[in-house]
PDB file of C-alpha atoms in Angstrom:
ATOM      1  CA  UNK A   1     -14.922   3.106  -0.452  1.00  0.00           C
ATOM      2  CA  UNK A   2     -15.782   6.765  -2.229  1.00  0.00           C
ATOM      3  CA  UNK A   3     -18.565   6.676  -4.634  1.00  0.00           C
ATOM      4  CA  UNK A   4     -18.235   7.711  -8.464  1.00  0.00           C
ATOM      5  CA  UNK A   5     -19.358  11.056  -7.253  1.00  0.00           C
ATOM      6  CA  UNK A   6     -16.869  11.925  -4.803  1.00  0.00           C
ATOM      7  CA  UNK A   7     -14.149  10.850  -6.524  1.00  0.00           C
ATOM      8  CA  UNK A   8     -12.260  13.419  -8.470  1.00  0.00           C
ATOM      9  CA  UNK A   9     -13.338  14.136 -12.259  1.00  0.00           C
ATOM     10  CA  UNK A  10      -9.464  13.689 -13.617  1.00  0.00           C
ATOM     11  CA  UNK A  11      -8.551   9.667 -13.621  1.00  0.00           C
ATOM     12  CA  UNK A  12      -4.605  10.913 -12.877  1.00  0.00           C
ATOM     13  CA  UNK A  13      -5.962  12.934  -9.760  1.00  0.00           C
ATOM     14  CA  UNK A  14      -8.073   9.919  -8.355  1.00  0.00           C
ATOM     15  CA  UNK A  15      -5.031   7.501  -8.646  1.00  0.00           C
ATOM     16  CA  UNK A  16      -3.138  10.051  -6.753  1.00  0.00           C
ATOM     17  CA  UNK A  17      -5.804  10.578  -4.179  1.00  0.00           C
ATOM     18  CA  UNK A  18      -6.145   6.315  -3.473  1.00  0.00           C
ATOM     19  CA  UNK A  19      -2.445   6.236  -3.326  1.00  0.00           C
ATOM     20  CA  UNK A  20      -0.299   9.691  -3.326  1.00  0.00           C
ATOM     21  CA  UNK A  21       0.631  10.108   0.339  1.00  0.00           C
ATOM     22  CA  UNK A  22       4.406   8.511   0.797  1.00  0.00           C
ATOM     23  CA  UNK A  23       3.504   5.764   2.820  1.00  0.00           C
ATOM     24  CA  UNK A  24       0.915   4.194   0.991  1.00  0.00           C
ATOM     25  CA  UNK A  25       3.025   3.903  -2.012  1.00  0.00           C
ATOM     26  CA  UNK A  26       5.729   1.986   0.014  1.00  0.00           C
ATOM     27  CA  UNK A  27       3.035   0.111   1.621  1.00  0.00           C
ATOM     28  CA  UNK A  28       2.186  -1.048  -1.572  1.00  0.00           C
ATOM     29  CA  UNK A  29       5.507  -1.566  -3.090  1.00  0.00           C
ATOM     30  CA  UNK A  30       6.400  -4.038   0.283  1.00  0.00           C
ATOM     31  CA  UNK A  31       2.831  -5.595  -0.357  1.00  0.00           C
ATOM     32  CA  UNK A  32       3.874  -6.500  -3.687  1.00  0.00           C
ATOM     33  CA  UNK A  33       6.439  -8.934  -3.085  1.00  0.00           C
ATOM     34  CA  UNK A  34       4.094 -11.369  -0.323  1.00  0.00           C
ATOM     35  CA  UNK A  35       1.775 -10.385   2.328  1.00  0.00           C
ATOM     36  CA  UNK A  36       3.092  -8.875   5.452  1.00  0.00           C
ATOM     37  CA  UNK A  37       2.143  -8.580   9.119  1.00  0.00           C
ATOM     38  CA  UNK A  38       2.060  -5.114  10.609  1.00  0.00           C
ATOM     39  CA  UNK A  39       5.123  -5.440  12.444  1.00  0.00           C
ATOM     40  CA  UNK A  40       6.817  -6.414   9.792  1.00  0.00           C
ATOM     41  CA  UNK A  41       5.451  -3.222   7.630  1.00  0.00           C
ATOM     42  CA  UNK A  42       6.699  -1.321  10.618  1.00  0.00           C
ATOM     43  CA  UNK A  43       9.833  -2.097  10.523  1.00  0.00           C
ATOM     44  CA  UNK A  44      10.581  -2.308   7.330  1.00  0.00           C
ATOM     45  CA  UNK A  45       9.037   1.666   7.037  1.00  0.00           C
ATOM     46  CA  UNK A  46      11.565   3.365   8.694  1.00  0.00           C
ATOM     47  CA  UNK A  47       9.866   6.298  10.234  1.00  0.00           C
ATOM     48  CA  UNK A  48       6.300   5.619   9.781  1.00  0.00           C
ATOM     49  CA  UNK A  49       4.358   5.799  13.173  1.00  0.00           C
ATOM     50  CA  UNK A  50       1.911   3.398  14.608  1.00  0.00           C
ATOM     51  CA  UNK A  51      -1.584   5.480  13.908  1.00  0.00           C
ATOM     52  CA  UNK A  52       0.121   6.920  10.401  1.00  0.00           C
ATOM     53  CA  UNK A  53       0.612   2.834   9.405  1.00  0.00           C
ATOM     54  CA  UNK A  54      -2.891   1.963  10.990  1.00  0.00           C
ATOM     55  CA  UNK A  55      -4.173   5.007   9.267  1.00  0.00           C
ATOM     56  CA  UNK A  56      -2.889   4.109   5.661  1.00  0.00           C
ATOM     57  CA  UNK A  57      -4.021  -0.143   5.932  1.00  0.00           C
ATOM     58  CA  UNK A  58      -7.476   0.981   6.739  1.00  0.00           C
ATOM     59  CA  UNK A  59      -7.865   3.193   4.336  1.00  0.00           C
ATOM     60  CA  UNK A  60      -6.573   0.830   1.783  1.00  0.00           C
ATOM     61  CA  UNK A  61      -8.659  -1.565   2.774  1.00  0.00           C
ATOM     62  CA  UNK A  62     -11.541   0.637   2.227  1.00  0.00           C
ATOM     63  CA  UNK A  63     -10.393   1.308  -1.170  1.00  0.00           C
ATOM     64  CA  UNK A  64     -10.453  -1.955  -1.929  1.00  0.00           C
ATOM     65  CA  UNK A  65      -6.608  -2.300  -2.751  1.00  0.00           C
ATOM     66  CA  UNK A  66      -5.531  -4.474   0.047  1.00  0.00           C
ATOM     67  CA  UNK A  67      -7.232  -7.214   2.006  1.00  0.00           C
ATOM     68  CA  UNK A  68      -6.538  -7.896   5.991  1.00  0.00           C
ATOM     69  CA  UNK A  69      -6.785 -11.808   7.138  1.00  0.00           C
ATOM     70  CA  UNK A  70      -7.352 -12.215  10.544  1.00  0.00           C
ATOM     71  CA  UNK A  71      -6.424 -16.112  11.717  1.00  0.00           C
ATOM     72  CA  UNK A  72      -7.923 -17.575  14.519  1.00  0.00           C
ATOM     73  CA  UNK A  73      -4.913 -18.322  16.759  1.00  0.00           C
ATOM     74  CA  UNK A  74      -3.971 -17.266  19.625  1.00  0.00           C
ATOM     75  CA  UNK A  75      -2.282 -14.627  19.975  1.00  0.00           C
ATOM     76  CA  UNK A  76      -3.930 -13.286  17.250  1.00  0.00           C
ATOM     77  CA  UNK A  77      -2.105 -12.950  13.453  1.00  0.00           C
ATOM     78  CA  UNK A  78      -3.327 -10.808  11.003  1.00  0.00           C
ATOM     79  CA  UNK A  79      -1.686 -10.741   7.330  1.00  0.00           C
ATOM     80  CA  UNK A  80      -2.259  -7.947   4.933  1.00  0.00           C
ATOM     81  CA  UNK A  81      -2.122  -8.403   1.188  1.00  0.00           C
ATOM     82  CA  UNK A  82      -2.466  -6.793  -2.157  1.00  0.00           C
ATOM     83  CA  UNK A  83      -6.607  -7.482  -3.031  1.00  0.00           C
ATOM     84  CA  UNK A  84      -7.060  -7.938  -7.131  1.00  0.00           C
ATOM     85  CA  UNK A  85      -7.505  -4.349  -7.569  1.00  0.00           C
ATOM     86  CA  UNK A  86      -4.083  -3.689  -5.606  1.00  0.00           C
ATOM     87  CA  UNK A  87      -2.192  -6.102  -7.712  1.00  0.00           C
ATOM     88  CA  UNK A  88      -3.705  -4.693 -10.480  1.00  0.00           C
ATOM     89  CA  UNK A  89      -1.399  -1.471 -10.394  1.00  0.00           C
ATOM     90  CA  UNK A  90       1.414  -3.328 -10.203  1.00  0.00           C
ATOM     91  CA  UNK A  91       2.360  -1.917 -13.876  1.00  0.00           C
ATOM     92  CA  UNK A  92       1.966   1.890 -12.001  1.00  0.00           C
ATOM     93  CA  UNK A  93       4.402   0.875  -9.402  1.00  0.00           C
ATOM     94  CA  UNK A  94       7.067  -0.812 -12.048  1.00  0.00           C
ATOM     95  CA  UNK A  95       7.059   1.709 -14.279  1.00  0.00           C
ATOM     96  CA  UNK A  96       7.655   4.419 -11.277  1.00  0.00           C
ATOM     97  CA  UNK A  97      10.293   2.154 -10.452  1.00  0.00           C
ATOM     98  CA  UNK A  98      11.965   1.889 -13.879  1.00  0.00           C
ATOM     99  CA  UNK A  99      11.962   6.041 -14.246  1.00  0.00           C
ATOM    100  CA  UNK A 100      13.607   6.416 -10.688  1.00  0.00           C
ATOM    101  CA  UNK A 101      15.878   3.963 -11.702  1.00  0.00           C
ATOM    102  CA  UNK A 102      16.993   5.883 -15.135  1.00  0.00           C
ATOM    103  CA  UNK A 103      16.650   9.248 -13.326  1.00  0.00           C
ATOM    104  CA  UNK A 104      18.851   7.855 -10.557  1.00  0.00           C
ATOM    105  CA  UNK A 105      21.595   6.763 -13.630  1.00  0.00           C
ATOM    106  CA  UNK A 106      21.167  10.012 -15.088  1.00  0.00           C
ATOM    107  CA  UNK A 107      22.770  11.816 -12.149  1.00  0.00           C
TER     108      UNK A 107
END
């Protein structure tokens, strides 16, 4: 996780620097409906690679907007989930939705 002092000064450019790349956005947008396994991400992000997936979770997870739960089974099944602070900008992610919606309709 950055410190105050790294992060930008602008509050619109550090929401765009925790989640402005593509991928993170649609990892968040899947994340919002349950927790998934990273297969399931995977799939379901047509055209993401592996390392560009593993890339994105752990820096999420840094950020503090996702969580990773490990089980203890064998083999091994890992869950990743929206953490309070990822849930949290679940009114970001609506309202994008809404305007692509409208701007969709408006074609």
């Amino acid at each position: 996780m950055m410190t105050k002092e790294e992060l930008p000064e602008c509050p619109v450019a550090t929401t765009v620097q925790l989640i402005g790349s593509k991928w993170k956005l649609l990892i968040m947008r899947n994340l919002l409906i349950r927790p998934w396994r990273f297969n399931e991400l995977k799939k379901s992000l047509e055209g993401i690679s592996q390392k560009v997936l593993t890339d994105s979770l752990r820096s999420m997870e840094e950020d503090g907007l996702i969580t990773r739960t490990v089980y203890p089974e064998v083999p091994p099944r890992v869950e990743y989930a929206l953490s309070e602070l990822g849930e949290s900008m679940r009114p970001i992610l609506d309202a994008m939705e809404q305007w692509g919606n409208n701007y969709k309709k408006s074609l």
